Coordinates of C-alpha atoms in Angstrom, one line a residue:
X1024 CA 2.7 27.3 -17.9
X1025 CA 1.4 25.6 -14.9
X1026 CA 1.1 27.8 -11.8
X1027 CA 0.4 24.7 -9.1
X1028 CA 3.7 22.8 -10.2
X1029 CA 4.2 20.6 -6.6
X1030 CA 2.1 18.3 -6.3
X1031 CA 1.9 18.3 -2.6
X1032 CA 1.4 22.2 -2.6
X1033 CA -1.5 23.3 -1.6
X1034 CA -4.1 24.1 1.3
X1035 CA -1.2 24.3 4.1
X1036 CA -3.8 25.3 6.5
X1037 CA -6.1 22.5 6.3
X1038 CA -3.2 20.7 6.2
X1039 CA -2.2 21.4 9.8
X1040 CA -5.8 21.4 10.7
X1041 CA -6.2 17.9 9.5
X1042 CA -2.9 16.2 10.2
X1043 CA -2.0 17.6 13.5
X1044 CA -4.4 18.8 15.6
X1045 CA -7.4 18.3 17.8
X1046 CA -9.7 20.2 15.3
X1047 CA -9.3 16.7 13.0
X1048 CA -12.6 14.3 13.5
X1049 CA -12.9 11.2 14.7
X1050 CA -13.7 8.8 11.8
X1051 CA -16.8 7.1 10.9
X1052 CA -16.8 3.5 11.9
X1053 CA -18.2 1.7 8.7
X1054 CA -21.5 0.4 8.6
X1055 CA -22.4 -4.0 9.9
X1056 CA -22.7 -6.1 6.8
X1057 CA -26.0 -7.7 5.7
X1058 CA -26.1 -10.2 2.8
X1059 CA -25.6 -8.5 -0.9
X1060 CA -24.0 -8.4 -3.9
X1061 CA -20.4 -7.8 -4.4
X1062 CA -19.5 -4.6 -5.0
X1063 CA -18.5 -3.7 -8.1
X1064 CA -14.7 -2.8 -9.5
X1065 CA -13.7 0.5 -8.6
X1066 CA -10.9 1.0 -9.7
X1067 CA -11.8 2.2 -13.2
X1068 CA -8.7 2.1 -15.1
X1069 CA -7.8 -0.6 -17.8
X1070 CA -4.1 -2.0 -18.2
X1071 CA -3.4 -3.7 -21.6
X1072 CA -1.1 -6.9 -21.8
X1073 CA 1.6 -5.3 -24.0
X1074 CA 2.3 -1.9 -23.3
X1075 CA 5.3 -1.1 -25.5
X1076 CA 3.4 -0.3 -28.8
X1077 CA 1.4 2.1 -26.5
X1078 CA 4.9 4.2 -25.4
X1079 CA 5.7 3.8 -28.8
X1080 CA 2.0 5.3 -30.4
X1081 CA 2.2 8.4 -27.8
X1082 CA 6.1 9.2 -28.1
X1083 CA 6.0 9.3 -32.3
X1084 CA 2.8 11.6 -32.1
X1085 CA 4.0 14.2 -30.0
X1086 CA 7.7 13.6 -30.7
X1087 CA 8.9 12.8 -27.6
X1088 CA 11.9 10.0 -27.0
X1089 CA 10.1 6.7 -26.5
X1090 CA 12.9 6.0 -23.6
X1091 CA 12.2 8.9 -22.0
X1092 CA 8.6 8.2 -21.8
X1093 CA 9.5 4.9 -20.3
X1094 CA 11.9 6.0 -17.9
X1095 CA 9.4 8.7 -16.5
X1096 CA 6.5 6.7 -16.5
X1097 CA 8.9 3.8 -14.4
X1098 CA 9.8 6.0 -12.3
X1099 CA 6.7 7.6 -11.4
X1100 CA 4.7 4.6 -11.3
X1101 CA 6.5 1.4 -12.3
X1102 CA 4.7 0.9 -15.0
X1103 CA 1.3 0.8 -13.0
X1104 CA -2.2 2.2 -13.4
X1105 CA -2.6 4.2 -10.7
X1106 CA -5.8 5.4 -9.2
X1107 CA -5.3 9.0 -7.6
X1108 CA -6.0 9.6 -3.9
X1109 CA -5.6 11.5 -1.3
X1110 CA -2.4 11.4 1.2
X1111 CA -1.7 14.9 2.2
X1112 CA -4.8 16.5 1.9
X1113 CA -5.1 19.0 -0.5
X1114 CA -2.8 17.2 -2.3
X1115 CA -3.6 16.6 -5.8
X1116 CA -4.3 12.9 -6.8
X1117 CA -1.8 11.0 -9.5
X1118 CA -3.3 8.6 -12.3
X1119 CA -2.5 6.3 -14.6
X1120 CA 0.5 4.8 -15.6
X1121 CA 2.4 8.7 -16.1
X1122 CA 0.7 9.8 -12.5
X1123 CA -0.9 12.9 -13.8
X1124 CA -2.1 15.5 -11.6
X1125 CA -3.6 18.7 -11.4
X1126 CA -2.7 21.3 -14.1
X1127 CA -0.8 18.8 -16.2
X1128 CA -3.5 16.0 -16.5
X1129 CA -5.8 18.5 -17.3
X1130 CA -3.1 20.6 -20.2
X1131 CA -2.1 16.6 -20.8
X1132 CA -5.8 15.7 -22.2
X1133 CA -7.2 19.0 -23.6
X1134 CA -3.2 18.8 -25.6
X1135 CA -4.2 14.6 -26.6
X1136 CA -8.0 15.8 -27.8
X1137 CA -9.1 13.1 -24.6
X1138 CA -11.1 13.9 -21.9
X1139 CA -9.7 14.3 -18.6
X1140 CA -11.7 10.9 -17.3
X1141 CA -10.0 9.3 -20.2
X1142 CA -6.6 10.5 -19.5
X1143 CA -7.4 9.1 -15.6
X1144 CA -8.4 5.7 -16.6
X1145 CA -7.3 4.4 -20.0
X1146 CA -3.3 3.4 -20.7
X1147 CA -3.2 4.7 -23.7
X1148 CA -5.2 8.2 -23.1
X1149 CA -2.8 9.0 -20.0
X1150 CA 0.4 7.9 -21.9
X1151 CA -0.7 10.6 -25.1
X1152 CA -1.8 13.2 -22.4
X1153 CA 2.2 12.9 -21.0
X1154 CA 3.5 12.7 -24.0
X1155 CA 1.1 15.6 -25.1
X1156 CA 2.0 17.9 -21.8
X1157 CA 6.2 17.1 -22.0
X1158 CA 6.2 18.0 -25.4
X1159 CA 4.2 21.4 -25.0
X1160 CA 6.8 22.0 -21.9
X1161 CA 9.7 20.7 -24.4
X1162 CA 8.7 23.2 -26.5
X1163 CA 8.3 25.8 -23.9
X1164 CA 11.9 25.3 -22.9
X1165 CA 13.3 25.4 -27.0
X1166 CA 14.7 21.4 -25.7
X1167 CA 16.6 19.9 -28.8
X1168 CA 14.3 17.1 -28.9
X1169 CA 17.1 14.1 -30.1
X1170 CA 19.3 15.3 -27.1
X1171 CA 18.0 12.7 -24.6
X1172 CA 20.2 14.3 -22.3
X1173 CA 18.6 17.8 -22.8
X1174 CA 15.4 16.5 -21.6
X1175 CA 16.1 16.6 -17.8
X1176 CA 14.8 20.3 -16.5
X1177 CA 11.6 19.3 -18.9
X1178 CA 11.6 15.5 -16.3
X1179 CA 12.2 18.0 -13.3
X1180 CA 9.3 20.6 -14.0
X1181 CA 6.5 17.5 -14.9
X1182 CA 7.6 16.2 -11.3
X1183 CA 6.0 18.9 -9.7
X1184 CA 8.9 18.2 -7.3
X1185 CA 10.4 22.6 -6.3
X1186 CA 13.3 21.4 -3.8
X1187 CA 16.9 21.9 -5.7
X1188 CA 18.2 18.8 -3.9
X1189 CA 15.1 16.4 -4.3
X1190 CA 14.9 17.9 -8.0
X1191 CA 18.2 16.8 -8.6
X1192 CA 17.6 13.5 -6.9
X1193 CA 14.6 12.7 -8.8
X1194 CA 16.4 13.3 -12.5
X1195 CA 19.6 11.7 -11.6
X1196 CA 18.6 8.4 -9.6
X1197 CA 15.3 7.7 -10.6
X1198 CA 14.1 8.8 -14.4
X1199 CA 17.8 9.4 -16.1
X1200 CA 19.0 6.2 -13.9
X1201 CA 16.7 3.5 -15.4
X1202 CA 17.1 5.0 -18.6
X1203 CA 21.1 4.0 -17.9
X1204 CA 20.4 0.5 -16.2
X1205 CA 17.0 -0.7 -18.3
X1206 CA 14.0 -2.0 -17.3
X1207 CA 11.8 -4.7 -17.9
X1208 CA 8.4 -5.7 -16.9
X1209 CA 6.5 -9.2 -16.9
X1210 CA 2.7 -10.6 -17.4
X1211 CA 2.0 -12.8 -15.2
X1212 CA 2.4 -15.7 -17.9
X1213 CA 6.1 -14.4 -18.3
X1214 CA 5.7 -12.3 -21.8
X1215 CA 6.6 -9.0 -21.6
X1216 CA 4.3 -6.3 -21.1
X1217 CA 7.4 -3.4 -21.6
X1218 CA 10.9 -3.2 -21.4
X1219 CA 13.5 -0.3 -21.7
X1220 CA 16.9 -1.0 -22.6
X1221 CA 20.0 0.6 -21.2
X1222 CA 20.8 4.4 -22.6
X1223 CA 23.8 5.6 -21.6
X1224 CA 22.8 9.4 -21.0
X1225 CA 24.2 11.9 -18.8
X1226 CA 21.4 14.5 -17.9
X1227 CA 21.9 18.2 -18.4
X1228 CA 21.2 19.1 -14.9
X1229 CA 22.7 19.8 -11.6
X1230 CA 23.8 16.9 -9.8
X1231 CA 22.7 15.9 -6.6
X1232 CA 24.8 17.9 -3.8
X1233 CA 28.0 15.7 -3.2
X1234 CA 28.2 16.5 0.3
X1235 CA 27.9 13.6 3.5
X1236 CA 24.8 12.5 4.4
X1237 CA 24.3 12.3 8.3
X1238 CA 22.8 9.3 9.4
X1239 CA 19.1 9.3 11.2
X1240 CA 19.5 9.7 14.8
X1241 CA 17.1 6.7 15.5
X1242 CA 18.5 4.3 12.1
X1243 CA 21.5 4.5 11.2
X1244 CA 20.7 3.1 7.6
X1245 CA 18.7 6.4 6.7
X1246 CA 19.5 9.6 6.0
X1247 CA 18.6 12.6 8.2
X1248 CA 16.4 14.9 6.4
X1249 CA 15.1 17.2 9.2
X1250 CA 11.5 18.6 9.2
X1251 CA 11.0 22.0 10.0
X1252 CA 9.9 22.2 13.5
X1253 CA 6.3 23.2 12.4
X1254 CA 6.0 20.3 10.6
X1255 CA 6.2 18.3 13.9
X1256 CA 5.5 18.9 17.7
X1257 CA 6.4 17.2 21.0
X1258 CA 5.0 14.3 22.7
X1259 CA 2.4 14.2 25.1
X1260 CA 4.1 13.5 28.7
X1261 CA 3.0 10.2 30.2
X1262 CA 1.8 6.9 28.9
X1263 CA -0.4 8.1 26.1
X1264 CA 2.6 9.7 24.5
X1265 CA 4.9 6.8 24.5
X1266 CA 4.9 5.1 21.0
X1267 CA 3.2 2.1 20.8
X1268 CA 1.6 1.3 17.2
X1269 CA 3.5 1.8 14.3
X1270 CA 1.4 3.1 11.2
X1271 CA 2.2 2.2 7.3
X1272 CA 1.6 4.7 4.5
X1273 CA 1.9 5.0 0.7
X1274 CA 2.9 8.6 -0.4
X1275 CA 0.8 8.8 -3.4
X1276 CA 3.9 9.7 -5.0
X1277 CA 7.0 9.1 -5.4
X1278 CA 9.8 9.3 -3.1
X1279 CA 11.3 11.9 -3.7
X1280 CA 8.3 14.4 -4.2
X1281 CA 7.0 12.9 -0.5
X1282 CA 9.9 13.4 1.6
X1283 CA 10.8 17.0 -0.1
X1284 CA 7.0 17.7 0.3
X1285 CA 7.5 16.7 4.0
X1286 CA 10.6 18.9 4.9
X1287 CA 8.9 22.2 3.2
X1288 CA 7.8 24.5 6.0
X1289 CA 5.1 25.2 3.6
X1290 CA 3.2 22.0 3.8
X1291 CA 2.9 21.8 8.3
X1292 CA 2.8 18.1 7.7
X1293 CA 5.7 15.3 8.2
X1294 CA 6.4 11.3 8.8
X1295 CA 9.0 9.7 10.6
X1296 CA 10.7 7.9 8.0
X1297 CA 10.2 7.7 4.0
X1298 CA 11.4 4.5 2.1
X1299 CA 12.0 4.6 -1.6
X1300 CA 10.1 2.1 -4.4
X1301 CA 13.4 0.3 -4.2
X1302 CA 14.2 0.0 -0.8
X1303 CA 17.8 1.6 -1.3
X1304 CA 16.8 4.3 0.8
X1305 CA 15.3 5.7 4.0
X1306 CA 14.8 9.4 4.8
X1307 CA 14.3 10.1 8.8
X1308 CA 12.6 13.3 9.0
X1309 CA 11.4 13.2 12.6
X1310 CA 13.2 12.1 16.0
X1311 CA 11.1 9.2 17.1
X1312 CA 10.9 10.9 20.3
X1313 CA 9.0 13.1 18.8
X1314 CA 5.2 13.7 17.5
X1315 CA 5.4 13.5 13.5
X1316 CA 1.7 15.1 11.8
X1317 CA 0.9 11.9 9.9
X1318 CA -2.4 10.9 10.7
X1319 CA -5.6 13.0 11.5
X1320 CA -7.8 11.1 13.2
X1321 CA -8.4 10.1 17.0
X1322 CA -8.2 6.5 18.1
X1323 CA -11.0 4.4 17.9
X1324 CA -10.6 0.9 19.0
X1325 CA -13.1 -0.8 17.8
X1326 CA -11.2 -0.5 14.2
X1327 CA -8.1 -2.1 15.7
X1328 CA -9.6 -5.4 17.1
X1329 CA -10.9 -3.9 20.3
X1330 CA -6.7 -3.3 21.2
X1331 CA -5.6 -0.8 23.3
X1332 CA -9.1 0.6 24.2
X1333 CA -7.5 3.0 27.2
X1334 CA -6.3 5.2 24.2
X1335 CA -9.9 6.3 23.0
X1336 CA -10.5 9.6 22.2
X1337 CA -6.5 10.6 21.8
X1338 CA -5.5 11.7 19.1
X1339 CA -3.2 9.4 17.1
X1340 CA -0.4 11.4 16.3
X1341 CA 0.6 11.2 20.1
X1342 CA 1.5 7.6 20.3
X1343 CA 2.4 6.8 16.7
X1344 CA 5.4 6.4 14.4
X1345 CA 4.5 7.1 10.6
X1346 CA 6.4 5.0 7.9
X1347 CA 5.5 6.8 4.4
X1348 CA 6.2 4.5 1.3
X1349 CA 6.9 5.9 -2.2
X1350 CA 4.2 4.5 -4.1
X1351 CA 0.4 4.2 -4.4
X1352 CA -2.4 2.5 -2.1
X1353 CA -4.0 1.5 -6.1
X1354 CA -0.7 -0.4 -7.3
X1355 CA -1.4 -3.8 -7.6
X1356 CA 2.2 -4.9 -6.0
X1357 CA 5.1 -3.5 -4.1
X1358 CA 8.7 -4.1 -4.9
X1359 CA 10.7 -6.9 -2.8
X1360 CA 12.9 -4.7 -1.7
X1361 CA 11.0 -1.9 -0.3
X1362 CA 8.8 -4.4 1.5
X1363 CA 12.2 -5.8 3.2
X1364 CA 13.9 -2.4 3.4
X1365 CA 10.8 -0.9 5.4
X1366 CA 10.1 -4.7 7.5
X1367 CA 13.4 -3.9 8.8
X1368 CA 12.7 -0.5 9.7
X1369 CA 9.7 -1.7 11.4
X1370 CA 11.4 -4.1 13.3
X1371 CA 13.8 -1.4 14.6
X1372 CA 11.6 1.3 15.6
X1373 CA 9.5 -1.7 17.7
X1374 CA 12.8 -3.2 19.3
X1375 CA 13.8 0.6 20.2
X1376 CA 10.1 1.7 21.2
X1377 CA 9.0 -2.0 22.9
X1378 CA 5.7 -2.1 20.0
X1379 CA 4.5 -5.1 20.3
X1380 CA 4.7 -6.8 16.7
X1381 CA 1.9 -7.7 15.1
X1382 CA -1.3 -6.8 13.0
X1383 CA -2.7 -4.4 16.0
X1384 CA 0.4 -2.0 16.4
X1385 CA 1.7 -2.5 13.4
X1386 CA -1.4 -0.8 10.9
X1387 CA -2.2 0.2 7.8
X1388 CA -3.3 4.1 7.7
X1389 CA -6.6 3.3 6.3
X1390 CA -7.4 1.4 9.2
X1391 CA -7.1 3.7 11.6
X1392 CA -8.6 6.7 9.5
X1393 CA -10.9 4.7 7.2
X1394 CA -13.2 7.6 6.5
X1395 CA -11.5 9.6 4.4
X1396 CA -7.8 7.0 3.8
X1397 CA -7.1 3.6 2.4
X1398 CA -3.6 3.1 2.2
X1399 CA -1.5 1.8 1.9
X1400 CA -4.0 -0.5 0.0
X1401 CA -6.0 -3.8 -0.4
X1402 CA -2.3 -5.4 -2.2
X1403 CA 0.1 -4.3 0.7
X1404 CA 1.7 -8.0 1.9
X1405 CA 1.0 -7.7 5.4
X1406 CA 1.5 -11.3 6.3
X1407 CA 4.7 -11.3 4.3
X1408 CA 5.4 -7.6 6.1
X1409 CA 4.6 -8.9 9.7
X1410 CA 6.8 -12.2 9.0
X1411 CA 9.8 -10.3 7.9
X1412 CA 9.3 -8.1 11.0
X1413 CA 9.5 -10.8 13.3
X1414 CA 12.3 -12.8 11.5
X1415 CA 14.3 -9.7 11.8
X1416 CA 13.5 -8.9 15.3
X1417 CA 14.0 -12.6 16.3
X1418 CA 10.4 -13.1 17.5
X1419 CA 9.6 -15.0 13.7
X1420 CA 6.2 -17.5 13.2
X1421 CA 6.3 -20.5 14.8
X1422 CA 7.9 -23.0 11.9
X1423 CA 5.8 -25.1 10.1
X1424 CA 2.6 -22.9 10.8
X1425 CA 0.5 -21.4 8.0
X1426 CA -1.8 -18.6 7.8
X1427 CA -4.1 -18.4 4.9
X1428 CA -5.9 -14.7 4.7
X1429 CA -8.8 -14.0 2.5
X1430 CA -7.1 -11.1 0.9
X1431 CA -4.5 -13.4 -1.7
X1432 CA -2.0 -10.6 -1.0
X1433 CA -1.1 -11.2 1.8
X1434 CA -0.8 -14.8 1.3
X1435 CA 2.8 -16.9 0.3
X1436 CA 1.8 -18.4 -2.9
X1437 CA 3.6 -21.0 -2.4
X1438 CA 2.2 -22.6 0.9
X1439 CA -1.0 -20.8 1.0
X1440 CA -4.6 -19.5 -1.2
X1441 CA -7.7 -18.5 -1.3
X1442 CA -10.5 -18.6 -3.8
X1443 CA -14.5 -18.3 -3.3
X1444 CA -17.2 -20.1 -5.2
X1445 CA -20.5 -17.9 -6.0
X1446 CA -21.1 -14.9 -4.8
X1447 CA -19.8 -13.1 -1.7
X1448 CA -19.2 -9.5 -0.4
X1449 CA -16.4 -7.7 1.2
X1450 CA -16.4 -6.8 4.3
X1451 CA -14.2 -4.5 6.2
X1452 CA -15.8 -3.6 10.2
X1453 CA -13.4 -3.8 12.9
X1454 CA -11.5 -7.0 14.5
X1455 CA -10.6 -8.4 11.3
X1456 CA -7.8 -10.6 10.2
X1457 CA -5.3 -8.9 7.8
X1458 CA -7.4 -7.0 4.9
X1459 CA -10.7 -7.9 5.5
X1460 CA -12.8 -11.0 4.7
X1461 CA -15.3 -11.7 2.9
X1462 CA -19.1 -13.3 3.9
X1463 CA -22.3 -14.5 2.5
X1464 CA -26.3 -15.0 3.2
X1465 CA -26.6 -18.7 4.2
X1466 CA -28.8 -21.1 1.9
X1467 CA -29.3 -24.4 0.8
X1468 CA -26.1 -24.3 -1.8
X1469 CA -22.5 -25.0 -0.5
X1470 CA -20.5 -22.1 -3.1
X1471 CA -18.2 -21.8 -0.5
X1472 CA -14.9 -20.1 0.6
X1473 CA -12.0 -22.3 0.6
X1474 CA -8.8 -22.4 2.6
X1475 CA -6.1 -24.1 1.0
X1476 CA -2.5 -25.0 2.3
X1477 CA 0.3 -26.9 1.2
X1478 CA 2.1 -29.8 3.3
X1479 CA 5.5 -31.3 1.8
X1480 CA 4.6 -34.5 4.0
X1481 CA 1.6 -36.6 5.5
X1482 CA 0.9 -34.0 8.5
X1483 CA -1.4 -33.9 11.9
X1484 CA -2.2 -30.1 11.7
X1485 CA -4.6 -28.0 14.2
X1486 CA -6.7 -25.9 12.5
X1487 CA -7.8 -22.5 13.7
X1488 CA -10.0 -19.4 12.6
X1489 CA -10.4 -16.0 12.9
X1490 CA -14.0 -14.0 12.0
X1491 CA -15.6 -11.1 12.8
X1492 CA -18.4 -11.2 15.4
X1493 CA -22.3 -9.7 15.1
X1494 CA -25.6 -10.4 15.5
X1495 CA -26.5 -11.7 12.1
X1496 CA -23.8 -13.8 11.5
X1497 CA -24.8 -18.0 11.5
X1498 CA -24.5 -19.9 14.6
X1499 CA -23.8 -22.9 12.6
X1500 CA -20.9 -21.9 11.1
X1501 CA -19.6 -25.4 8.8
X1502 CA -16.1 -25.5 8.2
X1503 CA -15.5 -29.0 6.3
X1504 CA -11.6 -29.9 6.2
X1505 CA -10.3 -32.5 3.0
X1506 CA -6.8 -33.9 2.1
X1507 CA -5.1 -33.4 -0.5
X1508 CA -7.1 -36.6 -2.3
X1509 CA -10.2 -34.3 -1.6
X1510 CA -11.4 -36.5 0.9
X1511 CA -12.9 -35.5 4.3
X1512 CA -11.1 -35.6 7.2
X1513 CA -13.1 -33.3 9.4
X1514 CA -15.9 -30.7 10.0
X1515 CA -17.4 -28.8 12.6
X1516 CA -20.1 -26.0 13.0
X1517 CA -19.4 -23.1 15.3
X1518 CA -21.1 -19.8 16.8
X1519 CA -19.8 -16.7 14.5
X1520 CA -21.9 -14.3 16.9
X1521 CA -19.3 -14.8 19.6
X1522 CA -15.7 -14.8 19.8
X1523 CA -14.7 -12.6 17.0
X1524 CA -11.4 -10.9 16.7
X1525 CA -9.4 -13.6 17.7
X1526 CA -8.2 -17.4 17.0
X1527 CA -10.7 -20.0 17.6
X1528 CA -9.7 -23.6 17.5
X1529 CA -11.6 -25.8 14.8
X1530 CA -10.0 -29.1 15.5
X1531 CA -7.1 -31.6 15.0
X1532 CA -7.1 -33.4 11.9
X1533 CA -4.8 -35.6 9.7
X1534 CA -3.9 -34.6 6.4
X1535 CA -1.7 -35.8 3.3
X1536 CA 1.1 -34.6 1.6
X1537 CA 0.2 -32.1 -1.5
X1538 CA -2.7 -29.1 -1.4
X1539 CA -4.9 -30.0 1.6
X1540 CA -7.8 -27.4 2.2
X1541 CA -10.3 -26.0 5.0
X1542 CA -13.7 -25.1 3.6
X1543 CA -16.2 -23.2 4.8
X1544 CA -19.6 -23.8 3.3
X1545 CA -23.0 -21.9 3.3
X1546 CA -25.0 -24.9 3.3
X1547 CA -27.0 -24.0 7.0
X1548 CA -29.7 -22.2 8.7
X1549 CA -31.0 -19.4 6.3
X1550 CA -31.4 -15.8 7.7
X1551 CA -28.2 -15.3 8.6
X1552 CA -24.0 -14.4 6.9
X1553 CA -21.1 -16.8 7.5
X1554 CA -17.5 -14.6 7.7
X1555 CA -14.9 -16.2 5.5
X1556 CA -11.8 -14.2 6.9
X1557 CA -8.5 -16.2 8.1
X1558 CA -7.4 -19.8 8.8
X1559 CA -4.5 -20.7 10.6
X1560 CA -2.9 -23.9 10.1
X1561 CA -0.8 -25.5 13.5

């Protein structure tokens, strides 16, 4: 049996020391582009199309119920590769589509006849080493394998998750609750990829406490789940302790093991709030008055757009509010409703805290600590985050204006894309739009990055621009703008040396109804890179 069964249990101390505390180090800003080669896929995992025969392959060979499988694995990840890293450190990293860690990936593969790598990064290797490591604890337990029902302390103990309450949570309303209400997953070309349908199942296992859940003293639509008071401190008096950025997280986990993870004495860590994959629910576990250990890492401004500079050198936990996510900074998309559920939250904590709302105070985690974090990930929406965050808060986009980032994610598909011709690098240094950009040596070939945007009408739109400045970048910038018949309508060359970190006006053209586009081509002076990162249409 497994001796390190949480999966946020372990190394309290460095914990604290990281999280909390002035012994944490200042990250290392990363390093000023030069032309290259793009970097290649990390992410090391392979998803088939069709996943059910998989479930099916793993579940007969180590007789465990298919739906079961599915309902844990749904749960866990929704049915995503994930790539294990860090949150908490000392935690132990989650992959593939059963998020193994630890002990159990380890039993899991050795059980299959895999190799641990292989149980990390290939579908059907991680779904044989969870079907491998619930059937040895199955067995462990005497479990009457048919009894779907019977099954539940054998879902509680491969959650890692020791808190009665969150246990219970985690067997009721998330694994033995899509097994009752089904599931179903889509490729993108509509076919499905795996469905579960509905088992009505009661699980043998203590019920959540029915008792009345107090509201969150800052939002009333979440629950008040207090962290111990070592798992949080007081704010520094005066300016530099008054909340001004709000930070986003992924747990690297799932809800329920994050939030019962962050109210255990033993861990010295919190957040302010926790929202769940579906958005149904909010833990507050820290007053926002107070100084939640979410982040260990001192401010640096020249990673947030040169913004807020005055705040150099203080530590972050002091003038932050941390919004952790159930989920994974690898998963390729985040559910609807968590994205709305936590924009809302956002939106709050800002109107209540006077944050301003947008892409400098409202940050991912990685961005502020990019040495050692990356959530909550390169797929995170933030353009559709920071619109819903305004909508609610009343401050919305100007109408009719479109912003087309270079990281697709964050782009509405529907009025907005991206795509590059030849190759280009990524590029993430300080004062960027969004999640990054890309950019390119210049030469005598145009392979460039194009801006597209959709108009439901003939339109006069203003056209703006946002790059990252530094000494190598061209001076003759060309941006080419076409209609929607692909004819030209415009160009203009500008100085990508200077004004970086901001909107720069490109010019005022006419364009047609139909997909219209802003290009910018490499066709210039050679010796230099030309930053493809954000156009805004006006």
């Amino acid at each position: 049996m497994s001796t390190f069964r949480n999966p946020f249990a372990a190394a309290a101390v460095a914990l604290v020391l990281s999280a909390c505390g002035p012994q944490a180090q200042p990250p290392e800003a990363p390093p000023a582009e030069t032309p290259s080669q793009p970097s290649p896929d990390t992410a090391g995992s392979t998803l088939p199309r069709e996943l059910d025969p998989l479930f099916a392959q793993a579940a007969q060979e180590f007789n465990v119920p298919v739906e079961l499988l599915k309902a844990v694995s749904y749960a866990e990840t929704r049915w995503q590769m994930v790539r294990g890293e860090a949150e908490f450190p000392g935690q132990q990293p989650a992959f593939g589509l059963m998020a193994l860690r630890g002990e159990d990936l380890e039993q899991g593969a050795a059980l299959a006849g895999v190799t641990a790598e292989a149980a990390r990064t290939d579908a059907l290797s991680n779904l044989r080493a969870g079907a491998a490591r619930l059937s040895q604890l199955a067995t462990d337990a005497n479990v009457e394998r048919g009894d779907l029902a019977a099954w539940a302390p054998v879902v509680a103990e491969l959650s890692g998750i020791t808190q009665p309450e969150a246990q219970a949570e985690h067997v009721h309303r998330s694994v033995y609750a899509v097994l009752n209400e089904g599931a179903v997953e889509l490729n993108q070309d509509g076919s499905v990829a795996v469905s579960l349908e509905p088992v009505k199942v009661e699980a043998k296992f203590a019920r959540p406490q029915v008792r009345a859940m107090a509201a969150g003293p800052d939002y009333a639509s979440s629950i008040w789940r207090a962290a111990p008071s070592g798992n949080y401190g007081a704010r520094t008096s005066g300016a530099a302790g008054d909340p001004s950025m709000i930070i986003i997280h992924t747990c690297e986990g799932s809800y329920g093991s994050c939030w019962s993870w962050l109210t255990n004495s033993a861990s010295g860590v919190s957040a302010h709030y926790v929202v769940n994959e579906s958005g149904s629910e909010i833990s507050q576990l820290v007053r926002e008055a107070n100084r939640a250990y979410h982040i260990g890492a001192y401010y640096d401004c020249s990673l947030n757009g040169s913004k807020e500079c005055w705040l150099n050198g203080t530590q972050s936990n002091h003038f932050t509010i941390g919004i952790e996510h159930g989920g994974y900074a690898s998963q390729s998309s985040f559910p609807a409703g968590q994205i709305d559920a936590s924009a809302k939250l956002s939106c709050d904590i800002a109107r209540d805290n006077a944050i301003v709302k947008d892409s400098y105070h409202i940050v991912a985690h990685g961005k502020l600590q990019p040495a050692t974090r990356t959530d909550p990930g390169p797929n995170w929406p933030w353009s559709t985050y920071l619109s819903k965050v305004n909508s609610y808060c009343g401050t919305a986009t100007p109408t009719g204006q479109i912003i087309i980032d270079s990281n697709s994610a964050n782009n509405d598909a529907s009025k907005a894309r991206f795509s590059l011709t030849g190759s280009w690098s990524d590029g993430y240094s300080a004062g960027y739009y969004g999640s990054g950009y890309y950019y390119a040596a210049t030469e005598a070939i145009s392979a460039p990055a194009t801006f597209e945007f959709y108009l439901p009408t003939a339109q006069t739109r203003t056209i703006d621009a946002w790059w990252v400045a530094g000494t190598n970048r061209s001076t003759t910038a060309p941006f080419i703008a076409y209609n929607a018949a692909g004819s030209e309508v415009g160009r203009v060359s500008v100085n990508q040396q200077t004004n970086g970190g901001k909107w720069v006006q490109l010019g005022t053209y006419s364009f047609s109804a139909g997909w219209n586009k802003v290009q910018l081509s490499r066709w210039t002076t050679p010796g230099y890179v030309v930053m493809a990162d954000a156009v805004r249409v006006r």
